[in-house]
Amino acid sequence: MAETPKSPPALPLKVWAVSDGRAGIEAQVVGLADALSRLVPCEVTVKRVAWTGRTGRLPWWLNLFPRRWLTPESDIPGPKDGEAWPDVWLAAGRATLPLSIRAKRWSGGKTYVVQIQDPRVPATMFDLVIPPKHDRLSGDNVLPITGSPHRVTPERLASEAKAFKALIDPLPRPRVAVLIGGKSKAFDLSSERAAQIAHSIQIPLEQEGGSLMMTFSRRTPEPARALITARLRHVPGVIWNGEGPNPYFAFLAAADYILVTEDSTNMATEAASTGKPVFVLKMDGSSLKFRLFHEELERMGAARPYGGAFHGWTYEPVNETDRAAREILARLGVEIPEAPEAPAKPKRKPRAPKADPA
């Protein structure tokens, strides 16, 4: 399928960001769509798909008529719908594969199909595949990136910091953002490990001062969440309980140090995009892919294993989402307008010397 269109599509680009709606998956397609929009005019539509019954568990090659088995709430048009197909289809997650594989044909060759993550099917079935480097996938139409596409930009961080200014400004420095994940195929967070994490954060905050800004994932086991909250409740700071607006991005903006559990590519990549010191917290379990990912962040100077103490360093913020967006536009043949140069500051005339007093 990997063919670049003969002529570039007209602007604004019509872009669909397709996923099953899970927060971590949707964040990747929306983040990449937003990056395209920052470079050229785009009309972005978020599409969520789901399957009836057990259809979603079938291998892609057994789902022969996928549009027939989509739930009524799914946003993908059927063969008789009048909605035009997009110029760019950005998709992520196993649930999208039966659709992504056929989107090019359904659109009459109009749509450029981009699949994020390793699809575990031949990459040639898409126009472009954007997997994390630690998946070790290669090919002419494969663009490996560090981590995953995301939604963090300096502008968003500044906006979120302003929105939560009253909550964060009173907190003493150094401010430590702690992002706790949870159970996955490779990792878990037992009560014993949660206690170790809480203790390793409590000691330097009590000895050196500062404040805590903590959030939990939907995957965080409730016993671990309750234990960490109880152990750190007395420490100055904020532990978000999941109610009201989410201060996640404001915490990234305000942090002097960021701690993130090792189970999440998204959280680690978003943290590394800030240019602030990122410490990786050990969980129960292990994964070769995640070890390769964290070693990659270490080589880039972005992250280090957490050893129970906070210390600072500098590095170039990781900005792979923008690189991926530029690659998509280059393969489409769409030129990115040059940013206008800042006007030169007018030169001031030198002041005439004051006359000596008589």
PDB file of C-alpha atoms in Angstrom, residues 14-266:
ATOM      1  CA  LYS A  14      -9.002  16.529   6.403  1.00  0.00           C
ATOM      2  CA  VAL A  15      -7.599  14.341   9.202  1.00  0.00           C
ATOM      3  CA  TRP A  16      -9.278  11.551  11.144  1.00  0.00           C
ATOM      4  CA  ALA A  17      -7.807  10.489  14.502  1.00  0.00           C
ATOM      5  CA  VAL A  18      -9.119   6.925  14.972  1.00  0.00           C
ATOM      6  CA  SER A  19      -8.941   4.764  18.114  1.00  0.00           C
ATOM      7  CA  ASP A  20     -11.068   2.694  20.465  1.00  0.00           C
ATOM      8  CA  GLY A  21     -11.381   5.705  22.755  1.00  0.00           C
ATOM      9  CA  ARG A  22      -9.091   4.503  25.547  1.00  0.00           C
ATOM     10  CA  ALA A  23      -7.292   7.513  26.980  1.00  0.00           C
ATOM     11  CA  GLY A  24      -3.719   6.338  26.362  1.00  0.00           C
ATOM     12  CA  ILE A  25      -4.448   5.236  22.790  1.00  0.00           C
ATOM     13  CA  GLU A  26      -6.557   8.235  21.813  1.00  0.00           C
ATOM     14  CA  ALA A  27      -3.917  10.604  23.194  1.00  0.00           C
ATOM     15  CA  GLN A  28      -1.454   9.321  20.602  1.00  0.00           C
ATOM     16  CA  VAL A  29      -3.625   9.854  17.521  1.00  0.00           C
ATOM     17  CA  VAL A  30      -4.976  13.185  18.770  1.00  0.00           C
ATOM     18  CA  GLY A  31      -1.474  14.335  19.682  1.00  0.00           C
ATOM     19  CA  LEU A  32      -0.174  13.554  16.201  1.00  0.00           C
ATOM     20  CA  ALA A  33      -3.222  15.170  14.574  1.00  0.00           C
ATOM     21  CA  ASP A  34      -2.655  18.304  16.649  1.00  0.00           C
ATOM     22  CA  ALA A  35       0.997  18.336  15.547  1.00  0.00           C
ATOM     23  CA  LEU A  36      -0.103  18.282  11.898  1.00  0.00           C
ATOM     24  CA  SER A  37      -2.458  21.186  12.634  1.00  0.00           C
ATOM     25  CA  ARG A  38       0.381  23.239  14.065  1.00  0.00           C
ATOM     26  CA  LEU A  39       2.293  22.885  10.805  1.00  0.00           C
ATOM     27  CA  VAL A  40      -0.426  23.284   8.146  1.00  0.00           C
ATOM     28  CA  PRO A  41      -4.182  24.021   8.163  1.00  0.00           C
ATOM     29  CA  CYS A  42      -6.138  20.886   9.106  1.00  0.00           C
ATOM     30  CA  GLU A  43      -9.695  19.860   9.933  1.00  0.00           C
ATOM     31  CA  VAL A  44      -9.318  17.182  12.604  1.00  0.00           C
ATOM     32  CA  THR A  45     -12.123  14.777  13.519  1.00  0.00           C
ATOM     33  CA  VAL A  46     -11.765  12.331  16.422  1.00  0.00           C
ATOM     34  CA  LYS A  47     -13.278   8.936  15.581  1.00  0.00           C
ATOM     35  CA  ARG A  48     -13.970   6.175  18.109  1.00  0.00           C
ATOM     36  CA  VAL A  49     -14.705   2.600  17.113  1.00  0.00           C
ATOM     37  CA  ALA A  50     -16.028  -0.470  18.937  1.00  0.00           C
ATOM     38  CA  TRP A  51     -17.119  -3.943  17.904  1.00  0.00           C
ATOM     39  CA  THR A  52     -20.292  -5.907  18.617  1.00  0.00           C
ATOM     40  CA  GLY A  53     -20.043  -9.108  20.620  1.00  0.00           C
ATOM     41  CA  ARG A  54     -16.692 -10.855  20.425  1.00  0.00           C
ATOM     42  CA  THR A  55     -15.818  -9.507  17.003  1.00  0.00           C
ATOM     43  CA  GLY A  56     -13.080  -7.267  18.388  1.00  0.00           C
ATOM     44  CA  ARG A  57     -11.210 -10.320  19.675  1.00  0.00           C
ATOM     45  CA  LEU A  58     -10.926 -11.867  16.216  1.00  0.00           C
ATOM     46  CA  PRO A  59      -7.635 -11.678  14.295  1.00  0.00           C
ATOM     47  CA  TRP A  60      -7.824  -8.982  11.621  1.00  0.00           C
ATOM     48  CA  TRP A  61      -7.838 -11.576   8.833  1.00  0.00           C
ATOM     49  CA  LEU A  62     -10.983 -13.235  10.222  1.00  0.00           C
ATOM     50  CA  ASN A  63     -12.920  -9.959  10.387  1.00  0.00           C
ATOM     51  CA  LEU A  64     -13.884 -10.066   6.713  1.00  0.00           C
ATOM     52  CA  PHE A  65     -16.675  -7.468   6.744  1.00  0.00           C
ATOM     53  CA  PRO A  66     -15.620  -5.092   9.534  1.00  0.00           C
ATOM     54  CA  ARG A  67     -18.063  -2.256   8.912  1.00  0.00           C
ATOM     55  CA  ARG A  68     -20.925  -4.725   9.388  1.00  0.00           C
ATOM     56  CA  TRP A  69     -19.785  -5.520  12.953  1.00  0.00           C
ATOM     57  CA  LEU A  70     -19.111  -2.007  14.227  1.00  0.00           C
ATOM     58  CA  THR A  71     -21.353  -0.804  17.059  1.00  0.00           C
ATOM     59  CA  PRO A  72     -23.931   1.875  16.149  1.00  0.00           C
ATOM     60  CA  GLU A  73     -21.919   4.387  18.201  1.00  0.00           C
ATOM     61  CA  SER A  74     -18.826   3.956  16.026  1.00  0.00           C
ATOM     62  CA  ASP A  75     -17.963   6.935  13.851  1.00  0.00           C
ATOM     63  CA  ILE A  76     -16.722   5.198  10.700  1.00  0.00           C
ATOM     64  CA  PRO A  77     -18.997   5.734   7.675  1.00  0.00           C
ATOM     65  CA  GLY A  78     -20.663   2.812   5.987  1.00  0.00           C
ATOM     66  CA  PRO A  79     -20.670   2.173   2.244  1.00  0.00           C
ATOM     67  CA  LYS A  80     -23.850   4.216   1.717  1.00  0.00           C
ATOM     68  CA  ASP A  81     -22.961   7.157   3.984  1.00  0.00           C
ATOM     69  CA  GLY A  82     -22.312  10.469   2.293  1.00  0.00           C
ATOM     70  CA  GLU A  83     -19.403  11.557   4.483  1.00  0.00           C
ATOM     71  CA  ALA A  84     -16.213  12.120   2.509  1.00  0.00           C
ATOM     72  CA  TRP A  85     -13.145  10.093   3.433  1.00  0.00           C
ATOM     73  CA  PRO A  86     -10.202  11.979   4.935  1.00  0.00           C
ATOM     74  CA  ASP A  87      -6.909  12.923   3.351  1.00  0.00           C
ATOM     75  CA  VAL A  88      -5.076  11.409   6.330  1.00  0.00           C
ATOM     76  CA  TRP A  89      -6.199   8.500   8.506  1.00  0.00           C
ATOM     77  CA  LEU A  90      -4.273   8.327  11.814  1.00  0.00           C
ATOM     78  CA  ALA A  91      -5.057   5.191  13.815  1.00  0.00           C
ATOM     79  CA  ALA A  92      -3.692   3.340  16.832  1.00  0.00           C
ATOM     80  CA  GLY A  93      -4.626   0.182  18.671  1.00  0.00           C
ATOM     81  CA  ARG A  94      -5.618  -3.352  17.753  1.00  0.00           C
ATOM     82  CA  ALA A  95      -9.293  -2.429  17.412  1.00  0.00           C
ATOM     83  CA  THR A  96      -8.559  -0.183  14.422  1.00  0.00           C
ATOM     84  CA  LEU A  97      -6.574  -2.706  12.368  1.00  0.00           C
ATOM     85  CA  PRO A  98      -9.438  -4.269  10.328  1.00  0.00           C
ATOM     86  CA  LEU A  99     -10.480  -0.736   9.319  1.00  0.00           C
ATOM     87  CA  SER A 100      -7.009   0.722   8.712  1.00  0.00           C
ATOM     88  CA  ILE A 101      -6.100  -2.167   6.420  1.00  0.00           C
ATOM     89  CA  ARG A 102      -9.125  -1.407   4.205  1.00  0.00           C
ATOM     90  CA  ALA A 103      -9.368   2.403   4.500  1.00  0.00           C
ATOM     91  CA  LYS A 104      -7.234   3.005   1.402  1.00  0.00           C
ATOM     92  CA  ARG A 105      -9.478   0.842  -0.759  1.00  0.00           C
ATOM     93  CA  TRP A 106     -12.713   2.144   0.744  1.00  0.00           C
ATOM     94  CA  SER A 107     -11.630   5.717   0.035  1.00  0.00           C
ATOM     95  CA  GLY A 108     -10.847   4.960  -3.588  1.00  0.00           C
ATOM     96  CA  GLY A 109      -7.147   5.574  -2.981  1.00  0.00           C
ATOM     97  CA  LYS A 110      -7.710   9.079  -1.585  1.00  0.00           C
ATOM     98  CA  THR A 111      -6.788   8.444   2.044  1.00  0.00           C
ATOM     99  CA  TYR A 112      -3.187   8.245   3.301  1.00  0.00           C
ATOM    100  CA  VAL A 113      -3.216   5.606   6.059  1.00  0.00           C
ATOM    101  CA  VAL A 114      -0.897   5.994   9.053  1.00  0.00           C
ATOM    102  CA  GLN A 115      -0.828   3.333  11.784  1.00  0.00           C
ATOM    103  CA  ILE A 116       0.784   4.235  15.111  1.00  0.00           C
ATOM    104  CA  GLN A 117       2.482   1.517  17.220  1.00  0.00           C
ATOM    105  CA  ASP A 118       3.608  -1.863  15.899  1.00  0.00           C
ATOM    106  CA  PRO A 119       0.513  -3.288  14.141  1.00  0.00           C
ATOM    107  CA  ARG A 120       1.937  -6.839  14.248  1.00  0.00           C
ATOM    108  CA  VAL A 121       0.918  -7.270  10.623  1.00  0.00           C
ATOM    109  CA  PRO A 122       3.066  -6.504   7.552  1.00  0.00           C
ATOM    110  CA  ALA A 123       3.871  -2.782   7.473  1.00  0.00           C
ATOM    111  CA  THR A 124       3.245  -2.778   3.727  1.00  0.00           C
ATOM    112  CA  MET A 125      -0.496  -2.950   4.456  1.00  0.00           C
ATOM    113  CA  PHE A 126      -0.349   0.773   5.396  1.00  0.00           C
ATOM    114  CA  ASP A 127       1.139   3.872   3.838  1.00  0.00           C
ATOM    115  CA  LEU A 128       3.204   4.617   6.944  1.00  0.00           C
ATOM    116  CA  VAL A 129       3.760   2.887  10.285  1.00  0.00           C
ATOM    117  CA  ILE A 130       5.051   4.882  13.285  1.00  0.00           C
ATOM    118  CA  PRO A 131       6.159   2.437  16.007  1.00  0.00           C
ATOM    119  CA  PRO A 132       8.289   3.148  19.081  1.00  0.00           C
ATOM    120  CA  LYS A 133      11.965   2.400  18.484  1.00  0.00           C
ATOM    121  CA  HIS A 134      11.968  -0.219  21.234  1.00  0.00           C
ATOM    122  CA  ASP A 135       9.646  -2.378  19.095  1.00  0.00           C
ATOM    123  CA  ARG A 136      12.596  -2.764  16.680  1.00  0.00           C
ATOM    124  CA  LEU A 137      10.447  -2.565  13.540  1.00  0.00           C
ATOM    125  CA  SER A 138      12.030  -1.357  10.292  1.00  0.00           C
ATOM    126  CA  GLY A 139      11.094  -0.863   6.639  1.00  0.00           C
ATOM    127  CA  ASP A 140      10.829   1.725   3.867  1.00  0.00           C
ATOM    128  CA  ASN A 141       7.449   2.900   5.142  1.00  0.00           C
ATOM    129  CA  VAL A 142       8.333   2.665   8.852  1.00  0.00           C
ATOM    130  CA  LEU A 143       9.287   5.694  10.961  1.00  0.00           C
ATOM    131  CA  PRO A 144      10.475   4.562  14.411  1.00  0.00           C
ATOM    132  CA  ILE A 145      10.259   7.252  17.095  1.00  0.00           C
ATOM    133  CA  THR A 146      11.284   7.513  20.729  1.00  0.00           C
ATOM    134  CA  GLY A 147       8.230   6.639  22.818  1.00  0.00           C
ATOM    135  CA  SER A 148       4.820   7.625  21.494  1.00  0.00           C
ATOM    136  CA  PRO A 149       3.109  10.681  19.987  1.00  0.00           C
ATOM    137  CA  HIS A 150       1.540  12.883  22.646  1.00  0.00           C
ATOM    138  CA  ARG A 151      -0.318  16.122  23.403  1.00  0.00           C
ATOM    139  CA  VAL A 152       2.317  18.058  25.352  1.00  0.00           C
ATOM    140  CA  THR A 153       3.432  21.405  23.931  1.00  0.00           C
ATOM    141  CA  PRO A 154       4.900  24.488  25.638  1.00  0.00           C
ATOM    142  CA  GLU A 155       1.683  26.346  24.830  1.00  0.00           C
ATOM    143  CA  ARG A 156      -0.505  23.688  26.457  1.00  0.00           C
ATOM    144  CA  LEU A 157       1.684  23.556  29.540  1.00  0.00           C
ATOM    145  CA  ALA A 158       1.528  27.333  29.908  1.00  0.00           C
ATOM    146  CA  SER A 159      -2.257  27.309  29.501  1.00  0.00           C
ATOM    147  CA  GLU A 160      -2.761  24.524  32.049  1.00  0.00           C
ATOM    148  CA  ALA A 161      -0.399  26.159  34.509  1.00  0.00           C
ATOM    149  CA  LYS A 162      -2.469  29.318  34.303  1.00  0.00           C
ATOM    150  CA  ALA A 163      -5.716  27.366  34.807  1.00  0.00           C
ATOM    151  CA  PHE A 164      -4.402  25.742  38.017  1.00  0.00           C
ATOM    152  CA  LYS A 165      -2.420  28.745  39.228  1.00  0.00           C
ATOM    153  CA  ALA A 166      -4.375  29.083  42.493  1.00  0.00           C
ATOM    154  CA  LEU A 167      -3.751  25.414  43.325  1.00  0.00           C
ATOM    155  CA  ILE A 168      -0.048  25.299  42.484  1.00  0.00           C
ATOM    156  CA  ASP A 169       1.412  28.730  43.265  1.00  0.00           C
ATOM    157  CA  PRO A 170       1.288  28.259  47.069  1.00  0.00           C
ATOM    158  CA  LEU A 171       3.291  25.004  46.857  1.00  0.00           C
ATOM    159  CA  PRO A 172       6.920  25.324  48.042  1.00  0.00           C
ATOM    160  CA  ARG A 173       9.813  24.388  45.744  1.00  0.00           C
ATOM    161  CA  PRO A 174      11.205  22.097  44.664  1.00  0.00           C
ATOM    162  CA  ARG A 175       7.930  20.764  43.289  1.00  0.00           C
ATOM    163  CA  VAL A 176       7.960  17.044  42.527  1.00  0.00           C
ATOM    164  CA  ALA A 177       5.401  15.674  40.058  1.00  0.00           C
ATOM    165  CA  VAL A 178       4.751  11.938  40.562  1.00  0.00           C
ATOM    166  CA  LEU A 179       2.853  10.046  37.852  1.00  0.00           C
ATOM    167  CA  ILE A 180       1.696   6.621  39.015  1.00  0.00           C
ATOM    168  CA  GLY A 181       0.602   3.979  36.509  1.00  0.00           C
ATOM    169  CA  GLY A 182      -0.653   0.507  37.277  1.00  0.00           C
ATOM    170  CA  LYS A 183      -1.353  -3.003  36.130  1.00  0.00           C
ATOM    171  CA  SER A 184      -0.466  -4.007  32.560  1.00  0.00           C
ATOM    172  CA  LYS A 185       0.670  -7.129  30.728  1.00  0.00           C
ATOM    173  CA  ALA A 186       4.255  -6.661  31.912  1.00  0.00           C
ATOM    174  CA  PHE A 187       3.890  -4.782  35.199  1.00  0.00           C
ATOM    175  CA  ASP A 188       1.880  -4.592  38.402  1.00  0.00           C
ATOM    176  CA  LEU A 189       1.848  -2.406  41.497  1.00  0.00           C
ATOM    177  CA  SER A 190       1.551  -4.452  44.663  1.00  0.00           C
ATOM    178  CA  SER A 191       0.938  -2.936  48.091  1.00  0.00           C
ATOM    179  CA  GLU A 192       4.543  -3.794  49.022  1.00  0.00           C
ATOM    180  CA  ARG A 193       5.930  -1.961  46.000  1.00  0.00           C
ATOM    181  CA  ALA A 194       3.558   0.947  46.577  1.00  0.00           C
ATOM    182  CA  ALA A 195       4.875   1.253  50.140  1.00  0.00           C
ATOM    183  CA  GLN A 196       8.458   1.322  48.864  1.00  0.00           C
ATOM    184  CA  ILE A 197       7.607   4.045  46.341  1.00  0.00           C
ATOM    185  CA  ALA A 198       5.852   6.156  48.973  1.00  0.00           C
ATOM    186  CA  HIS A 199       8.768   5.817  51.408  1.00  0.00           C
ATOM    187  CA  SER A 200      11.352   6.735  48.739  1.00  0.00           C
ATOM    188  CA  ILE A 201       9.425   9.937  47.969  1.00  0.00           C
ATOM    189  CA  GLN A 202       8.602  10.826  51.570  1.00  0.00           C
ATOM    190  CA  ILE A 203      12.187  10.820  52.886  1.00  0.00           C
ATOM    191  CA  PRO A 204      13.770  13.441  50.552  1.00  0.00           C
ATOM    192  CA  LEU A 205      10.698  15.688  50.759  1.00  0.00           C
ATOM    193  CA  GLU A 206      10.846  15.656  54.563  1.00  0.00           C
ATOM    194  CA  GLN A 207      14.603  16.134  54.684  1.00  0.00           C
ATOM    195  CA  GLU A 208      15.036  18.714  51.923  1.00  0.00           C
ATOM    196  CA  GLY A 209      11.622  20.390  51.802  1.00  0.00           C
ATOM    197  CA  GLY A 210       9.532  20.965  48.711  1.00  0.00           C
ATOM    198  CA  SER A 211       6.093  19.709  47.728  1.00  0.00           C
ATOM    199  CA  LEU A 212       4.345  16.823  46.029  1.00  0.00           C
ATOM    200  CA  MET A 213       2.062  16.874  42.970  1.00  0.00           C
ATOM    201  CA  MET A 214       0.726  13.358  42.382  1.00  0.00           C
ATOM    202  CA  THR A 215      -1.713  11.746  39.949  1.00  0.00           C
ATOM    203  CA  PHE A 216      -2.817   8.151  39.479  1.00  0.00           C
ATOM    204  CA  SER A 217      -3.741   6.192  36.359  1.00  0.00           C
ATOM    205  CA  ARG A 218      -7.055   4.465  35.826  1.00  0.00           C
ATOM    206  CA  ARG A 219      -4.964   1.280  35.931  1.00  0.00           C
ATOM    207  CA  THR A 220      -3.594   1.933  39.431  1.00  0.00           C
ATOM    208  CA  PRO A 221      -4.819  -0.848  41.771  1.00  0.00           C
ATOM    209  CA  GLU A 222      -7.029   0.582  44.503  1.00  0.00           C
ATOM    210  CA  PRO A 223      -4.999  -0.903  47.408  1.00  0.00           C
ATOM    211  CA  ALA A 224      -1.824   0.702  46.021  1.00  0.00           C
ATOM    212  CA  ARG A 225      -3.582   4.026  45.477  1.00  0.00           C
ATOM    213  CA  ALA A 226      -4.995   4.061  49.004  1.00  0.00           C
ATOM    214  CA  LEU A 227      -1.664   3.099  50.583  1.00  0.00           C
ATOM    215  CA  ILE A 228       0.382   5.734  48.726  1.00  0.00           C
ATOM    216  CA  THR A 229      -2.212   8.398  49.495  1.00  0.00           C
ATOM    217  CA  ALA A 230      -2.220   7.529  53.206  1.00  0.00           C
ATOM    218  CA  ARG A 231       1.577   7.472  53.460  1.00  0.00           C
ATOM    219  CA  LEU A 232       2.045  10.831  51.711  1.00  0.00           C
ATOM    220  CA  ARG A 233      -1.050  12.659  52.938  1.00  0.00           C
ATOM    221  CA  HIS A 234       0.923  14.744  55.437  1.00  0.00           C
ATOM    222  CA  VAL A 235       3.540  15.890  52.874  1.00  0.00           C
ATOM    223  CA  PRO A 236       2.971  19.430  51.527  1.00  0.00           C
ATOM    224  CA  GLY A 237       1.347  19.319  48.121  1.00  0.00           C
ATOM    225  CA  VAL A 238      -1.581  17.947  46.112  1.00  0.00           C
ATOM    226  CA  ILE A 239      -2.673  14.348  45.527  1.00  0.00           C
ATOM    227  CA  TRP A 240      -5.363  14.431  42.849  1.00  0.00           C
ATOM    228  CA  ASN A 241      -8.240  12.122  43.772  1.00  0.00           C
ATOM    229  CA  GLY A 242      -9.754  11.908  40.292  1.00  0.00           C
ATOM    230  CA  GLU A 243     -12.519  14.417  40.958  1.00  0.00           C
ATOM    231  CA  GLY A 244     -12.867  17.679  39.050  1.00  0.00           C
ATOM    232  CA  PRO A 245     -10.550  18.951  36.282  1.00  0.00           C
ATOM    233  CA  ASN A 246      -7.374  16.907  35.822  1.00  0.00           C
ATOM    234  CA  PRO A 247      -4.227  18.883  36.773  1.00  0.00           C
ATOM    235  CA  TYR A 248      -1.888  16.433  34.980  1.00  0.00           C
ATOM    236  CA  PHE A 249      -0.487  18.920  32.462  1.00  0.00           C
ATOM    237  CA  ALA A 250      -0.315  21.685  35.078  1.00  0.00           C
ATOM    238  CA  PHE A 251       1.793  19.361  37.250  1.00  0.00           C
ATOM    239  CA  LEU A 252       4.179  18.805  34.335  1.00  0.00           C
ATOM    240  CA  ALA A 253       4.386  22.556  33.789  1.00  0.00           C
ATOM    241  CA  ALA A 254       5.046  23.382  37.453  1.00  0.00           C
ATOM    242  CA  ALA A 255       7.403  20.527  38.306  1.00  0.00           C
ATOM    243  CA  ASP A 256      11.079  20.890  39.074  1.00  0.00           C
ATOM    244  CA  TYR A 257      11.445  17.092  38.987  1.00  0.00           C
ATOM    245  CA  ILE A 258       9.181  14.422  37.467  1.00  0.00           C
ATOM    246  CA  LEU A 259       8.868  10.846  38.711  1.00  0.00           C
ATOM    247  CA  VAL A 260       7.050   8.317  36.511  1.00  0.00           C
ATOM    248  CA  THR A 261       6.440   4.598  36.953  1.00  0.00           C
ATOM    249  CA  GLU A 262       8.120   2.364  34.399  1.00  0.00           C
ATOM    250  CA  ASP A 263       4.918   0.875  32.953  1.00  0.00           C
ATOM    251  CA  SER A 264       3.846   3.790  30.725  1.00  0.00           C
ATOM    252  CA  THR A 265       5.455   4.852  27.460  1.00  0.00           C
ATOM    253  CA  ASN A 266       3.010   7.757  27.170  1.00  0.00           C
TER     254      ASN A 266
END
